[in-house]
CSV table of C-alpha atoms in Angstrom, one decimal:
chain,number,residue,atom,x,y,z
E,220,MET,CA,0.4,-1.5,-12.7
E,221,CYS,CA,4.0,-3.1,-12.6
E,222,ILE,CA,4.8,-5.8,-15.1
E,223,ILE,CA,7.2,-8.7,-15.4
E,224,PHE,CA,8.3,-10.8,-18.3
E,225,PHE,CA,10.3,-13.6,-18.1
E,226,LYS,CA,11.4,-16.9,-20.2
E,227,PHE,CA,13.7,-19.6,-18.4
E,228,ASP,CA,14.7,-22.8,-19.9
E,229,PRO,CA,16.9,-25.2,-17.4
E,230,ARG,CA,18.7,-26.9,-19.9
E,231,PRO,CA,19.2,-24.7,-23.4
E,232,VAL,CA,20.5,-26.4,-26.1
E,233,SER,CA,23.2,-23.9,-27.1
E,234,LYS,CA,26.1,-22.9,-25.1
E,235,ASN,CA,25.2,-19.1,-25.6
E,236,ALA,CA,21.9,-19.3,-24.5
E,237,TYR,CA,20.2,-18.0,-21.3
E,238,ARG,CA,18.7,-20.5,-18.4
E,239,LEU,CA,16.7,-17.1,-17.5
E,240,ILE,CA,15.6,-13.7,-19.4
E,241,LEU,CA,13.5,-11.5,-17.1
E,242,ALA,CA,12.3,-7.9,-17.9
E,243,ALA,CA,10.7,-5.8,-15.4
E,244,ASN,CA,8.5,-2.4,-14.6
E,245,ARG,CA,8.1,-1.0,-11.1
E,246,ASP,CA,5.4,1.6,-11.5
E,247,GLU,CA,5.4,4.2,-8.2
E,248,PHE,CA,4.7,7.1,-7.1
E,249,TYR,CA,8.0,9.6,-8.3
E,250,SER,CA,7.6,11.2,-4.7
E,251,ARG,CA,8.5,7.8,-2.9
E,252,PRO,CA,11.8,7.4,-2.0
E,253,SER,CA,14.1,4.5,-2.8
E,254,LYS,CA,17.4,3.3,-3.5
E,255,LEU,CA,18.8,2.3,-7.1
E,256,ALA,CA,20.1,-1.6,-7.3
E,257,ASP,CA,23.1,-2.1,-5.7
E,258,PHE,CA,24.6,-5.0,-3.3
E,259,TRP,CA,24.1,-5.3,0.3
E,260,GLY,CA,23.4,-8.0,3.2
E,261,ASN,CA,26.0,-9.7,4.4
E,262,ASN,CA,29.1,-10.0,2.0
E,263,ASN,CA,26.9,-7.5,-0.4
E,264,GLU,CA,25.6,-10.8,-1.8
E,265,ILE,CA,22.2,-9.5,-2.7
E,266,LEU,CA,21.5,-7.1,-5.8
E,267,SER,CA,18.4,-5.0,-5.4
E,268,GLY,CA,16.7,-1.9,-4.8
E,269,LEU,CA,16.0,-0.4,-2.0
E,270,ASP,CA,12.2,1.3,-0.4
E,271,MET,CA,12.6,3.8,1.7
E,272,GLU,CA,9.4,4.9,2.5
E,273,GLU,CA,9.2,5.4,6.2
E,274,GLY,CA,8.2,2.1,7.9
E,275,LYS,CA,8.1,0.7,4.9
E,276,GLU,CA,12.3,1.0,4.8
E,277,GLY,CA,14.8,-2.3,3.6
E,278,GLY,CA,12.0,-4.1,1.3
E,279,THR,CA,12.0,-4.5,-2.3
E,280,TRP,CA,10.3,-5.5,-5.1
E,281,LEU,CA,12.9,-7.3,-7.6
E,282,GLY,CA,16.2,-8.9,-6.1
E,283,ILE,CA,18.8,-11.5,-6.9
E,284,SER,CA,22.0,-13.2,-4.4
E,285,THR,CA,24.9,-14.6,-5.4
E,286,ARG,CA,23.3,-18.0,-4.0
E,287,GLY,CA,21.1,-18.3,-6.7
E,288,LYS,CA,18.0,-16.6,-4.8
E,289,LEU,CA,15.7,-14.6,-7.0
E,290,ALA,CA,12.1,-12.9,-5.8
E,291,ALA,CA,10.0,-10.3,-7.5
E,292,LEU,CA,6.8,-8.7,-6.4
E,293,THR,CA,3.9,-7.0,-7.9
E,294,ASN,CA,1.0,-5.4,-6.1
E,295,TYR,CA,-2.9,-6.2,-6.8
E,296,LEU,CA,-4.6,-3.1,-7.7
E,297,GLN,CA,-7.5,-2.9,-5.2
E,298,PRO,CA,-10.2,-1.1,-4.1
E,299,ARG,CA,-9.0,-0.1,-1.0
E,300,LEU,CA,-5.7,-0.5,0.7
E,301,ASP,CA,-5.3,-1.7,5.0
E,302,ARG,CA,-3.1,1.0,5.9
E,303,GLU,CA,-2.1,-1.4,9.2
E,304,ALA,CA,-0.9,-4.1,6.6
E,305,ARG,CA,3.0,-5.3,6.7
E,306,GLY,CA,4.8,-3.9,4.2
E,307,ARG,CA,4.5,-5.7,1.2
E,308,GLY,CA,8.3,-5.3,-0.5
E,309,GLU,CA,9.6,-7.4,2.9
E,310,LEU,CA,8.4,-10.5,1.1
E,311,VAL,CA,11.4,-9.9,-1.1
E,312,THR,CA,13.8,-9.3,1.1
E,313,HIS,CA,12.9,-12.4,3.2
E,314,PHE,CA,13.0,-14.2,0.6
E,315,LEU,CA,16.5,-13.4,-0.5
E,316,THR,CA,17.9,-12.7,2.9
E,317,ALA,CA,16.5,-16.8,4.2
E,318,ASP,CA,18.3,-19.7,4.0
E,319,VAL,CA,15.1,-21.7,2.7
E,320,ASP,CA,14.4,-22.8,-1.0
E,321,SER,CA,11.2,-20.9,-3.2
E,322,LEU,CA,8.6,-23.6,-2.6
E,323,SER,CA,9.0,-23.8,0.9
E,324,TYR,CA,9.0,-19.9,1.1
E,325,LEU,CA,5.8,-19.8,-1.3
E,326,LYS,CA,4.0,-22.3,1.3
E,327,LYS,CA,4.8,-19.9,4.0
E,328,VAL,CA,3.5,-16.7,2.2
E,329,SER,CA,0.5,-18.6,1.4
E,330,VAL,CA,-0.5,-19.2,5.0
E,331,GLU,CA,0.7,-15.6,6.1
E,332,GLY,CA,-0.9,-13.8,2.6
E,333,HIS,CA,-3.4,-12.2,4.3
E,334,LEU,CA,-1.2,-9.8,6.6
E,335,TYR,CA,-0.4,-7.7,3.5
E,336,ASN,CA,-2.3,-6.0,1.0
E,337,GLY,CA,-2.9,-7.8,-2.3
E,338,PHE,CA,0.2,-9.1,-4.4
E,339,ASN,CA,1.9,-11.6,-6.7
E,340,LEU,CA,5.0,-13.1,-5.6
E,341,ILE,CA,7.9,-14.7,-7.7
E,342,ALA,CA,10.6,-17.1,-5.8
E,343,ALA,CA,12.9,-19.0,-7.8
E,344,ASP,CA,15.8,-20.9,-6.9
E,345,LEU,CA,18.1,-20.6,-9.7
E,346,ARG,CA,20.6,-23.8,-9.0
E,347,GLN,CA,17.7,-25.9,-10.0
E,348,LEU,CA,15.7,-24.1,-12.4
E,349,PRO,CA,12.6,-24.8,-13.1
E,350,ASP,CA,11.2,-23.1,-9.8
E,351,PRO,CA,8.5,-25.7,-8.0
E,352,ALA,CA,4.8,-24.5,-9.2
E,353,ILE,CA,3.9,-21.0,-8.6
E,354,GLU,CA,0.8,-20.6,-6.5
E,355,ASP,CA,-2.7,-19.6,-8.4
E,356,GLN,CA,-2.3,-16.0,-7.9
E,357,GLY,CA,-5.9,-15.1,-8.9
E,358,GLN,CA,-6.9,-12.5,-10.9
E,359,GLU,CA,-8.9,-9.4,-8.9
E,360,TYR,CA,-8.8,-6.4,-11.0
E,361,VAL,CA,-10.0,-2.7,-10.3
E,362,GLN,CA,-11.5,-2.0,-13.2
E,363,PRO,CA,-12.2,1.8,-13.5
E,364,ILE,CA,-8.2,2.5,-13.5
E,365,LEU,CA,-7.4,-0.6,-14.7
E,366,SER,CA,-6.6,0.7,-18.5
E,367,LYS,CA,-5.1,4.0,-17.3
E,368,TYR,CA,-1.9,1.3,-15.1
E,369,ALA,CA,-2.0,-1.7,-17.2
E,370,ALA,CA,0.6,-0.2,-20.1
E,371,VAL,CA,4.3,-1.2,-21.2
E,372,CYS,CA,5.5,2.1,-20.0
E,373,VAL,CA,3.3,4.2,-17.5
E,374,ARG,CA,3.2,8.1,-17.5
E,375,CYS,CA,0.9,9.9,-15.5
E,376,PRO,CA,1.6,13.2,-13.6
E,377,ASP,CA,3.0,12.1,-10.2
E,378,TYR,CA,2.7,8.3,-10.7
E,379,GLY,CA,4.4,6.1,-13.3
E,380,THR,CA,6.9,3.8,-14.6
E,381,ARG,CA,10.3,4.5,-12.3
E,382,THR,CA,12.6,1.6,-13.2
E,383,ASN,CA,13.3,-0.8,-16.0
E,384,THR,CA,14.9,-4.0,-15.4
E,385,VAL,CA,16.5,-6.7,-17.1
E,386,ILE,CA,17.9,-9.9,-15.8
E,387,LEU,CA,20.2,-12.3,-17.7
E,388,VAL,CA,21.7,-15.8,-16.2
E,389,ASP,CA,23.4,-17.4,-18.9
E,390,THR,CA,24.4,-21.6,-19.1
E,391,ASP,CA,27.7,-20.8,-16.9
E,392,GLY,CA,25.7,-19.2,-14.1
E,393,HIS,CA,27.1,-15.4,-14.9
E,394,VAL,CA,24.6,-12.8,-14.5
E,395,THR,CA,23.8,-9.2,-15.8
E,396,PHE,CA,21.7,-7.1,-14.3
E,397,THR,CA,20.7,-4.3,-16.0
E,398,GLU,CA,18.6,-1.3,-14.4
E,399,ARG,CA,17.1,2.4,-15.9
E,400,SER,CA,16.1,4.3,-13.5
E,401,MET,CA,14.2,7.8,-13.2
E,402,LEU,CA,16.3,10.6,-11.8
E,403,ASP,CA,15.1,13.3,-9.2
E,404,LYS,CA,11.5,12.5,-9.9
E,405,ASP,CA,11.5,13.8,-13.4
E,406,PRO,CA,10.4,11.4,-16.2
E,407,SER,CA,13.2,13.1,-19.0
E,408,ARG,CA,16.3,12.2,-17.3
E,409,TRP,CA,17.5,8.5,-16.6
E,410,GLU,CA,20.4,6.8,-15.4
E,411,ILE,CA,21.6,3.2,-16.6
E,412,SER,CA,23.8,0.8,-14.4
E,413,THR,CA,25.1,-2.6,-14.7
E,414,HIS,CA,25.7,-5.5,-11.8
E,415,GLU,CA,27.8,-8.4,-13.1
E,416,PHE,CA,28.2,-11.6,-11.1
E,417,THR,CA,28.9,-15.7,-11.4
E,418,LEU,CA,26.6,-17.2,-8.7
E,419,GLN,CA,28.2,-19.3,-6.1
E,420,SER,CA,28.8,-22.9,-6.6
């Protein structure tokens, strides 16, 4: 079960305060192929990891753009997955690459949500925080496996937390994106990378 913590303050009192602090875990099967966070897209304006699972390539679970768009995704635990459903990672990718505000995008997703397996989606425009209301995401839990996967850091034989991400956005629009990623499906080996940029005015 992926976890996202975030705090935002559109008008921090202190000059040294952060407008946004986001910390996230991505829990996933260790064998699922993915790329570490890096810049991509037109003019390298998007920073995210990328899913490389066959048929789901190019989707992502968390990303931010130099234009101030941020999106994050977690999946619902559900008894049965629809194998014909569209890849949920495209929800984040589409928002980061589309020329549409977060509220309009979330309204569009609320109409098309049935095309995907269950998910929670956060979409934000960091140059107009606070973000418009995030629609009710419901509460569906699969009780038999909830306790196994509902931890801040999940460790199971073939599944668990593969990535930890922290995003900081200060009052000047300076973004620090730090990611800690598991290497070679080995829970004892990790790599840390940091990317920094300033949101375009």
